[in-house]
Short mmCIF file of C-alpha atoms in Angstrom, two decimals:
data_model
loop_
_atom_site.label_atom_id
_atom_site.label_comp_id
_atom_site.label_asym_id
_atom_site.label_seq_id
_atom_site.Cartn_x
_atom_site.Cartn_y
_atom_site.Cartn_z
CA MET A 1 18.79 0.80 36.72
CA ARG A 2 17.98 4.17 36.54
CA ILE A 3 18.09 5.52 32.87
CA VAL A 4 20.26 9.32 33.18
CA ALA A 5 20.59 10.25 29.81
CA VAL A 6 18.46 10.78 26.64
CA GLU A 7 20.63 12.02 23.42
CA THR A 8 18.88 12.55 20.69
CA HIS A 9 19.77 12.95 16.84
CA ASP A 10 18.38 14.46 13.42
CA VAL A 11 19.14 12.16 10.82
CA ARG A 12 18.39 12.05 7.41
CA PHE A 13 19.75 10.15 3.68
CA PRO A 14 19.41 12.40 0.91
CA THR A 15 16.61 9.61 -0.86
CA SER A 16 15.28 12.30 -2.83
CA ARG A 17 18.76 12.39 -5.65
CA GLU A 18 16.95 9.04 -6.20
CA LEU A 19 13.15 9.31 -6.29
CA ASP A 20 14.13 6.20 -4.29
CA GLY A 21 10.95 6.33 -1.97
CA SER A 22 8.11 8.54 -4.16
CA ASP A 23 4.82 8.78 -4.79
CA ALA A 24 1.65 10.58 -5.54
CA MET A 25 1.61 12.83 -2.13
CA ASN A 26 5.47 12.20 -1.25
CA PRO A 27 7.80 12.53 -4.66
CA ASP A 28 10.87 13.57 -2.98
CA PRO A 29 11.03 12.55 0.40
CA ASP A 30 14.16 12.01 2.03
CA TYR A 31 14.55 9.50 4.27
CA SER A 32 15.16 9.76 8.35
CA ALA A 33 15.08 9.50 11.67
CA ALA A 34 14.49 11.47 14.76
CA TYR A 35 16.74 8.71 16.42
CA VAL A 36 17.40 8.94 20.15
CA VAL A 37 18.99 6.80 22.74
CA LEU A 38 18.28 6.20 26.44
CA ARG A 39 21.76 5.56 28.68
CA ALA A 40 21.21 3.59 31.84
CA SER A 41 23.22 4.65 34.96
CA ASP A 42 24.40 0.58 34.58
CA GLY A 43 26.10 2.07 30.87
CA SER A 44 23.05 -0.05 29.43
CA GLU A 45 21.80 1.74 26.69
CA GLY A 46 18.35 1.25 24.28
CA HIS A 47 18.00 2.32 20.97
CA GLY A 48 14.62 3.81 19.39
CA PHE A 49 13.26 6.15 16.39
CA THR A 50 10.46 7.75 14.82
CA PHE A 51 10.58 7.83 10.65
CA THR A 52 10.27 10.95 8.96
CA ILE A 53 10.77 12.25 5.06
CA GLY A 54 12.73 14.87 5.76
CA ARG A 55 11.00 18.91 6.43
CA GLY A 56 9.69 18.68 9.97
CA ASN A 57 12.37 15.90 11.01
CA GLU A 58 13.53 18.69 13.84
CA VAL A 59 10.27 18.81 14.64
CA ALA A 60 9.74 15.21 16.05
CA ARG A 61 13.60 15.74 17.50
CA ALA A 62 12.57 18.44 19.91
CA ALA A 63 9.31 16.83 21.07
CA ILE A 64 11.18 13.79 22.41
CA SER A 65 13.83 16.12 24.04
CA SER A 66 10.50 17.74 25.48
CA LEU A 67 8.94 13.94 26.95
CA ALA A 68 12.88 13.73 28.02
CA PRO A 69 12.13 14.82 31.90
CA LEU A 70 8.93 11.92 32.00
CA VAL A 71 11.43 9.46 31.41
CA ILE A 72 14.92 10.76 32.91
CA GLY A 73 14.93 8.71 36.36
CA GLY A 74 13.03 5.59 35.06
CA ASP A 75 13.73 2.75 34.21
CA VAL A 76 12.18 -0.12 32.41
CA SER A 77 11.35 -2.79 35.01
CA ASP A 78 7.23 -1.69 34.30
CA LEU A 79 6.62 -1.15 30.45
CA GLY A 80 3.29 -0.46 30.09
CA ASP A 81 3.89 2.15 33.18
CA PHE A 82 6.32 4.36 31.21
CA ALA A 83 4.52 4.02 28.01
CA ARG A 84 1.84 5.20 30.25
CA ARG A 85 3.83 8.04 31.45
CA LEU A 86 4.82 9.37 27.78
CA THR A 87 0.61 9.17 26.83
CA HIS A 88 -0.62 10.90 30.00
CA ASP A 89 0.44 12.98 30.99
CA SER A 90 -2.34 16.17 30.99
CA GLN A 91 -0.22 18.94 30.17
CA ILE A 92 1.71 17.85 27.06
CA ARG A 93 -1.41 15.51 26.46
CA TRP A 94 -3.49 18.99 25.75
CA LEU A 95 -1.15 19.18 22.19
CA GLY A 96 -2.68 16.62 20.31
CA PRO A 97 -4.04 13.45 22.82
CA GLU A 98 -2.13 10.02 21.25
CA LYS A 99 -1.78 12.17 17.62
CA GLY A 100 0.41 13.73 15.65
CA VAL A 101 3.65 14.39 16.11
CA MET A 102 4.03 14.29 20.20
CA HIS A 103 3.29 10.49 19.81
CA LEU A 104 5.65 10.37 17.39
CA ALA A 105 7.62 11.52 19.82
CA ALA A 106 6.71 8.86 22.18
CA ALA A 107 6.58 5.68 20.07
CA ALA A 108 10.80 6.72 19.70
CA LEU A 109 11.37 6.69 23.18
CA ILE A 110 8.89 3.65 24.13
CA ASN A 111 10.57 1.75 21.06
CA ALA A 112 14.17 2.45 22.93
CA ALA A 113 13.19 1.40 26.11
CA TRP A 114 11.38 -1.99 24.70
CA ASP A 115 14.84 -2.39 23.31
CA LEU A 116 16.65 -1.08 26.28
CA ALA A 117 14.33 -4.11 27.86
CA ALA A 118 15.36 -7.21 25.58
CA ARG A 119 18.84 -6.09 25.41
CA VAL A 120 19.12 -6.37 28.94
CA ALA A 121 17.16 -9.11 28.94
CA GLY A 122 18.95 -10.83 26.13
CA GLN A 123 16.88 -11.74 24.34
CA PRO A 124 16.15 -9.83 21.09
CA VAL A 125 12.08 -8.32 20.93
CA TRP A 126 10.51 -10.24 19.38
CA ARG A 127 11.60 -13.51 21.51
CA PHE A 128 11.32 -11.22 24.59
CA LEU A 129 7.99 -10.53 23.68
CA SER A 130 6.25 -13.97 23.51
CA GLY A 131 7.56 -15.11 26.12
CA LEU A 132 6.23 -12.75 28.08
CA ALA A 133 2.49 -14.57 30.94
CA PRO A 134 -0.25 -13.34 28.34
CA ASP A 135 -1.57 -11.61 31.96
CA ALA A 136 1.52 -9.93 31.60
CA LEU A 137 0.94 -8.33 27.36
CA VAL A 138 -2.53 -7.43 28.25
CA ASP A 139 -1.26 -5.04 31.06
CA MET A 140 1.36 -3.91 28.37
CA ILE A 141 -2.24 -1.99 27.21
CA ASP A 142 -3.91 0.95 27.42
CA TRP A 143 -7.17 -0.53 27.97
CA ARG A 144 -8.84 3.53 27.95
CA TYR A 145 -11.69 3.77 24.69
CA LEU A 146 -10.98 0.19 23.47
CA SER A 147 -13.65 -1.78 25.58
CA ASP A 148 -16.07 -1.62 22.95
CA ALA A 149 -14.50 -3.32 20.69
CA LEU A 150 -12.19 -5.46 23.01
CA THR A 151 -11.68 -6.87 26.63
CA ARG A 152 -9.29 -6.96 28.82
CA SER A 153 -10.45 -10.03 29.23
CA GLU A 154 -11.52 -11.20 25.50
CA ALA A 155 -7.75 -9.81 24.55
CA LEU A 156 -6.64 -12.48 27.58
CA ASP A 157 -8.70 -15.51 26.09
CA LEU A 158 -7.11 -15.05 22.39
CA LEU A 159 -3.53 -15.18 23.97
CA VAL A 160 -4.41 -17.74 26.62
CA ALA A 161 -5.68 -19.88 23.33
CA ALA A 162 -2.76 -19.06 21.38
CA ARG A 163 -0.54 -20.84 23.65
CA PRO A 164 -0.46 -23.82 22.38
CA GLY A 165 1.91 -24.84 19.90
CA ILE A 166 4.19 -21.22 20.14
CA SER A 167 7.49 -23.17 20.92
CA ASP A 168 7.35 -25.29 17.79
CA ARG A 169 5.67 -21.71 15.93
CA ILE A 170 9.16 -19.83 17.73
CA ASP A 171 11.22 -22.91 16.05
CA PHE A 172 10.01 -22.74 12.30
CA LEU A 173 10.17 -18.17 12.36
CA SER A 174 14.40 -19.83 13.60
CA ARG A 175 14.55 -21.78 10.64
CA SER A 176 12.47 -20.34 7.89
CA GLY A 177 11.71 -16.55 8.51
CA TYR A 178 7.85 -14.82 7.79
CA PRO A 179 6.95 -13.76 4.84
CA ALA A 180 8.09 -10.30 2.38
CA TYR A 181 6.78 -8.43 0.04
CA THR A 182 8.87 -5.46 -2.37
CA THR A 183 7.68 -2.14 -3.22
CA SER A 184 11.76 -1.86 -3.94
CA ALA A 185 10.48 -1.75 -8.01
CA GLY A 186 6.96 0.36 -7.50
CA TRP A 187 7.85 3.71 -6.57
CA LEU A 188 6.66 6.46 -8.65
CA GLY A 189 9.93 8.18 -9.92
CA TYR A 190 10.51 4.90 -11.68
CA SER A 191 11.28 5.06 -15.44
CA ASP A 192 9.34 2.02 -16.63
CA GLU A 193 13.08 0.22 -17.16
CA LYS A 194 13.79 0.51 -14.33
CA LEU A 195 9.99 -0.31 -13.34
CA VAL A 196 10.81 -3.89 -15.41
CA ARG A 197 14.00 -5.10 -14.04
CA LEU A 198 13.42 -4.40 -11.11
CA SER A 199 10.05 -6.63 -11.19
CA LYS A 200 11.11 -9.38 -12.68
CA ALA A 201 14.58 -8.76 -10.10
CA ALA A 202 11.75 -8.74 -7.33
CA VAL A 203 10.17 -12.73 -8.83
CA ALA A 204 13.81 -14.07 -9.32
CA ASP A 205 15.02 -13.53 -5.14
CA GLY A 206 11.67 -15.32 -4.62
CA PHE A 207 9.14 -12.80 -3.74
CA ALA A 208 5.19 -13.38 -3.97
CA LEU A 209 3.97 -10.18 -4.66
CA ILE A 210 5.08 -6.21 -5.22
CA LYS A 211 3.77 -2.98 -4.82
CA LEU A 212 3.24 -0.18 -7.74
CA LYS A 213 3.00 3.49 -6.34
CA VAL A 214 -0.24 4.93 -7.63
CA GLY A 215 -2.58 7.82 -7.88
CA ALA A 216 -1.21 10.71 -10.09
CA ASP A 217 -1.62 10.27 -13.71
CA ARG A 218 -4.32 7.41 -14.63
CA ASP A 219 -3.25 6.30 -17.94
CA ASP A 220 0.44 6.49 -15.81
CA ASP A 221 -0.78 3.48 -13.91
CA LEU A 222 -2.36 1.60 -16.42
CA ARG A 223 0.51 1.52 -18.05
CA ARG A 224 3.13 0.96 -15.71
CA LEU A 225 0.57 -1.63 -14.25
CA ARG A 226 0.62 -3.85 -17.49
CA LEU A 227 4.45 -3.63 -17.54
CA ALA A 228 4.69 -4.69 -14.32
CA ARG A 229 2.24 -7.84 -14.64
CA ALA A 230 3.93 -9.45 -17.97
CA ALA A 231 6.86 -8.38 -16.48
CA VAL A 232 5.73 -10.68 -13.06
CA GLY A 233 3.67 -12.69 -14.65
CA ASP A 234 0.61 -14.57 -13.26
CA ASP A 235 0.99 -15.87 -10.61
CA VAL A 236 2.08 -12.67 -8.79
CA ARG A 237 0.65 -10.80 -6.64
CA ILE A 238 0.67 -6.91 -7.16
CA ALA A 239 -0.86 -5.06 -4.44
CA VAL A 240 -1.26 -0.63 -5.37
CA ASP A 241 -0.38 2.47 -2.89
CA ALA A 242 -2.78 5.56 -3.30
CA ASN A 243 -0.94 6.97 -0.45
CA GLN A 244 -4.51 8.97 0.83
CA ARG A 245 -4.26 10.77 -3.04
CA TRP A 246 -8.08 10.52 -3.75
CA ASP A 247 -11.83 11.42 -2.38
CA VAL A 248 -13.46 8.88 -1.91
CA GLY A 249 -14.93 8.87 -5.43
CA ASP A 250 -11.79 9.63 -7.16
CA ALA A 251 -11.32 6.39 -5.57
CA ILE A 252 -13.63 3.62 -6.68
CA GLU A 253 -13.34 4.93 -10.18
CA TRP A 254 -9.97 5.20 -10.80
CA MET A 255 -9.35 1.05 -9.40
CA THR A 256 -12.55 -0.09 -11.30
CA ALA A 257 -10.14 1.35 -14.50
CA LEU A 258 -6.83 -0.61 -12.68
CA ALA A 259 -9.00 -3.69 -12.45
CA PRO A 260 -8.43 -5.59 -14.84
CA GLY A 261 -4.78 -5.97 -14.22
CA ARG A 262 -5.77 -7.38 -11.38
CA PRO A 263 -4.30 -5.24 -8.36
CA TYR A 264 -4.57 -7.34 -4.73
CA TRP A 265 -5.40 -4.27 -2.99
CA ILE A 266 -5.36 -0.79 -2.54
CA GLU A 267 -3.56 1.12 -0.11
CA GLU A 268 -4.26 4.51 1.36
CA PRO A 269 -6.74 4.68 -0.93
CA THR A 270 -8.16 8.26 1.09
CA SER A 271 -7.00 9.71 4.12
CA PRO A 272 -6.31 7.69 7.07
CA ASP A 273 -9.27 9.62 9.77
CA ASP A 274 -11.62 8.89 7.32
CA ILE A 275 -13.39 5.83 8.68
CA LEU A 276 -16.70 5.78 6.51
CA GLY A 277 -14.91 6.75 3.08
CA HIS A 278 -12.79 3.11 3.31
CA ALA A 279 -15.73 0.96 4.26
CA ALA A 280 -17.92 3.22 1.37
CA ILE A 281 -14.55 2.36 -1.03
CA ARG A 282 -14.42 -1.77 0.51
CA ARG A 283 -18.07 -2.02 -0.91
CA ALA A 284 -17.92 -0.70 -3.88
CA LEU A 285 -14.65 -2.72 -5.19
CA GLN A 286 -15.69 -6.72 -3.62
CA PRO A 287 -16.95 -7.46 -6.60
CA ALA A 288 -13.24 -6.32 -8.05
CA GLY A 289 -12.08 -8.51 -6.04
CA ILE A 290 -9.76 -5.57 -4.99
CA ARG A 291 -9.44 -5.44 -0.76
CA VAL A 292 -8.68 -2.33 1.04
CA ALA A 293 -6.01 -2.01 3.04
CA THR A 294 -4.23 1.00 4.85
CA GLY A 295 -2.34 1.80 8.10
CA GLU A 296 0.40 3.47 8.06
CA HIS A 297 -0.61 6.71 8.73
CA VAL A 298 -3.29 5.20 11.28
CA GLN A 299 -2.52 7.34 14.69
CA ASN A 300 -4.05 5.30 17.52
CA ARG A 301 -5.61 2.49 18.29
CA ILE A 302 -8.50 3.96 18.31
CA ILE A 303 -8.88 4.48 14.18
CA PHE A 304 -8.29 1.48 14.16
CA LYS A 305 -10.84 -0.22 16.30
CA GLN A 306 -13.54 2.15 14.71
CA MET A 307 -11.90 1.03 10.91
CA LEU A 308 -12.72 -3.02 12.11
CA GLN A 309 -15.68 -2.05 14.07
CA ALA A 310 -16.66 -0.54 11.08
CA ASP A 311 -15.72 -3.23 8.10
CA ALA A 312 -13.55 -1.13 5.88
CA ILE A 313 -10.64 -2.49 5.32
CA ASP A 314 -9.45 -5.99 4.64
CA VAL A 315 -5.50 -5.83 5.42
CA VAL A 316 -4.29 -4.31 8.41
CA GLN A 317 -0.98 -1.90 8.37
CA ILE A 318 0.62 -1.10 11.86
CA ASP A 319 3.23 0.96 11.57
CA ALA A 320 5.90 0.12 14.68
CA CYS A 321 6.56 4.34 14.12
CA ARG A 322 3.31 5.74 13.32
CA VAL A 323 1.47 4.47 16.99
CA ALA A 324 2.99 4.68 20.63
CA GLY A 325 5.43 2.05 19.60
CA VAL A 326 5.03 -1.21 20.94
CA ASN A 327 2.25 -1.05 23.06
CA GLU A 328 0.20 0.35 21.03
CA ASN A 329 0.70 -1.89 18.98
CA LEU A 330 0.09 -5.01 20.76
CA ALA A 331 -3.43 -3.52 21.55
CA ILE A 332 -3.97 -3.22 16.93
CA LEU A 333 -2.28 -7.13 16.63
CA LEU A 334 -5.38 -8.12 19.45
CA LEU A 335 -7.75 -5.52 17.89
CA ALA A 336 -7.22 -7.59 14.51
CA ALA A 337 -7.08 -10.76 16.07
CA LYS A 338 -10.57 -10.31 17.07
CA PHE A 339 -11.80 -9.23 13.86
CA GLY A 340 -10.25 -12.19 12.00
CA LYS A 341 -7.84 -9.40 9.72
CA PRO A 342 -4.60 -10.02 8.59
CA VAL A 343 -1.57 -7.86 9.07
CA CYS A 344 0.56 -6.73 6.97
CA PRO A 345 2.41 -3.84 8.46
CA HIS A 346 3.92 -0.84 6.43
CA ALA A 347 7.03 -1.36 6.20
CA GLY A 348 10.59 0.67 4.93
CA GLY A 349 11.43 4.32 5.00
CA VAL A 350 14.77 4.06 7.85
CA GLY A 351 14.35 1.13 9.43
CA LEU A 352 11.07 0.83 9.80
CA CYS A 353 11.71 -2.77 8.03
CA GLU A 354 14.34 -3.76 11.15
CA LEU A 355 11.65 -3.00 13.69
CA VAL A 356 7.79 -4.15 12.91
CA GLN A 357 9.65 -8.12 12.16
CA HIS A 358 9.78 -8.69 15.48
CA LEU A 359 5.93 -7.43 16.31
CA SER A 360 4.58 -9.99 13.16
CA LEU A 361 7.09 -12.46 14.87
CA PHE A 362 5.56 -11.86 17.50
CA ASP A 363 2.25 -12.25 16.11
CA TYR A 364 2.60 -15.33 14.35
CA ALA A 365 3.84 -17.11 17.27
CA ALA A 366 2.31 -15.09 20.45
CA VAL A 367 -0.91 -13.84 19.56
CA SER A 368 -3.09 -14.79 15.82
CA GLY A 369 -1.06 -18.05 15.26
CA ARG A 370 -1.47 -17.68 11.39
CA LEU A 371 0.36 -17.05 8.13
CA ASP A 372 -2.16 -16.93 5.88
CA ASP A 373 -2.73 -13.50 3.89
CA ARG A 374 0.82 -12.07 5.58
CA MET A 375 3.50 -10.21 4.87
CA ILE A 376 6.15 -7.52 5.69
CA GLU A 377 6.34 -5.31 3.60
CA TYR A 378 10.34 -4.83 2.38
CA VAL A 379 12.43 -1.91 1.30
CA ASP A 380 16.03 -2.69 -0.29
CA HIS A 381 17.05 0.93 1.73
CA LEU A 382 19.44 2.57 3.78
CA HIS A 383 19.94 -1.70 6.13
CA GLU A 384 23.41 -0.64 6.14
CA HIS A 385 23.66 1.61 8.62
CA PHE A 386 21.98 -0.09 11.10
CA VAL A 387 24.12 -2.83 13.56
CA ASP A 388 21.66 -4.99 13.53
CA PRO A 389 19.99 -4.68 9.65
CA VAL A 390 17.08 -7.10 7.89
CA VAL A 391 18.37 -10.45 6.17
CA ILE A 392 15.73 -11.32 3.64
CA ARG A 393 16.32 -15.17 2.46
CA ASP A 394 14.08 -15.92 -0.39
CA GLY A 395 11.34 -13.26 -0.33
CA ARG A 396 11.35 -14.10 3.35
CA TYR A 397 12.80 -11.67 6.58
CA GLN A 398 14.72 -14.04 8.40
CA ALA A 399 14.06 -14.44 11.92
CA PRO A 400 17.00 -11.35 14.50
CA GLU A 401 18.34 -13.75 16.78
CA ALA A 402 20.39 -10.83 18.53
CA PRO A 403 19.48 -8.96 21.72
CA GLY A 404 16.88 -6.16 20.98
CA PHE A 405 14.82 -4.08 18.49
CA SER A 406 17.87 -4.16 15.61
CA ALA A 407 17.31 -0.19 16.30
CA GLN A 408 20.51 0.38 16.50
CA MET A 409 22.25 2.32 13.86
CA LYS A 410 26.21 2.67 13.25
CA ALA A 411 28.38 5.48 14.62
CA SER A 412 29.45 6.39 12.24
CA SER A 413 26.00 6.60 9.86
CA LEU A 414 24.94 8.45 12.59
CA ALA A 415 28.43 11.06 12.10
CA GLU A 416 27.82 11.19 8.48
CA TYR A 417 24.51 12.07 7.50
CA ALA A 418 23.70 14.61 10.90
CA PHE A 419 21.04 17.33 9.54
CA PRO A 420 22.30 19.99 8.76
CA ASP A 421 26.14 19.36 9.44
CA GLY A 422 26.97 16.38 8.83
CA PRO A 423 29.83 15.52 5.75
CA ALA A 424 26.52 14.25 3.62
CA TRP A 425 25.34 17.32 4.45
CA ALA A 426 27.15 19.57 4.35
#
């Protein structure tokens, strides 16, 4: 079963028209996907994508096409080798070793390969991963640059230690799902009335944590946090997200001012590359009980490693499309387990909820075995464009059971929102 073709699409949704997804750094996003289909010689398909917010999506698509020659003619019998082929190429690696748009492109192709392999196996990716032996899982990971924090042997011990009870945890997930939190009420461009209405609706829908975007205007943030707190009551957690807006000193001062509203965490308070800055913010905010979370723009496992070594974050926020797909996220999940940090993935966007649910379910089943302080972000946008969309019930992701990675978009949506010539844009 050889890969015989790589098909790409530039798909964009005009979310900026209603300010869905708006935050302090990204006020007018058009949620987009550089989308890829791997076509195999037996007619099988694998679907994947990487997420952008509009302009530049064509660059990600071109990067995927530049990696296609490394894929065509190969297969998915060894997904560790598949991933290394895309991230180790000596000439392409010069463009940015394991970072930037080339890493986004690798993520799209690697995720598509996992989708293909899981479809062939007749399982959803989370079950497919959970069924792999510990030594097979560690073979999927690129161990370069990690051994000072986590060795292959330590990772194997973690996975072996998690094996007892795995069947019971899988059964639990199938029955009960996985906890979620929502950002649907908190976009920065929403009116106060919409913020209050959607916050109340989130609590009624069973969410125990909501998230607000902050960072543009301190007085506005204080007012919006008070409104949200009054709307949801004292028992519901409220996280806040600055989307990298501040310098370190600004982050400390701003969050100290917001502390009376009892924010549960501050997400992306500064540059995602600033490890020491995150550590300083965390130390300063600990007395107020405010956690520090980051990860959606952390570009690779090495930055995550250093964040954990420096005790710079309380919450690890993996992203299914930012690092090089499933394989690199396996490494990050194991790093988080080694350092005892909860993983609360970034989602929303186009299809990020669909993908990352599989990684969190696998983490509970086969890595951490824990649900305390763990939840997946949920945003009620654009799920209708997917063949196997997420299902949320009582504030919990319901475990997907269809084979694959839940990544396939409907053909009608690919056509309607094709940029720039699809009907939605023409």
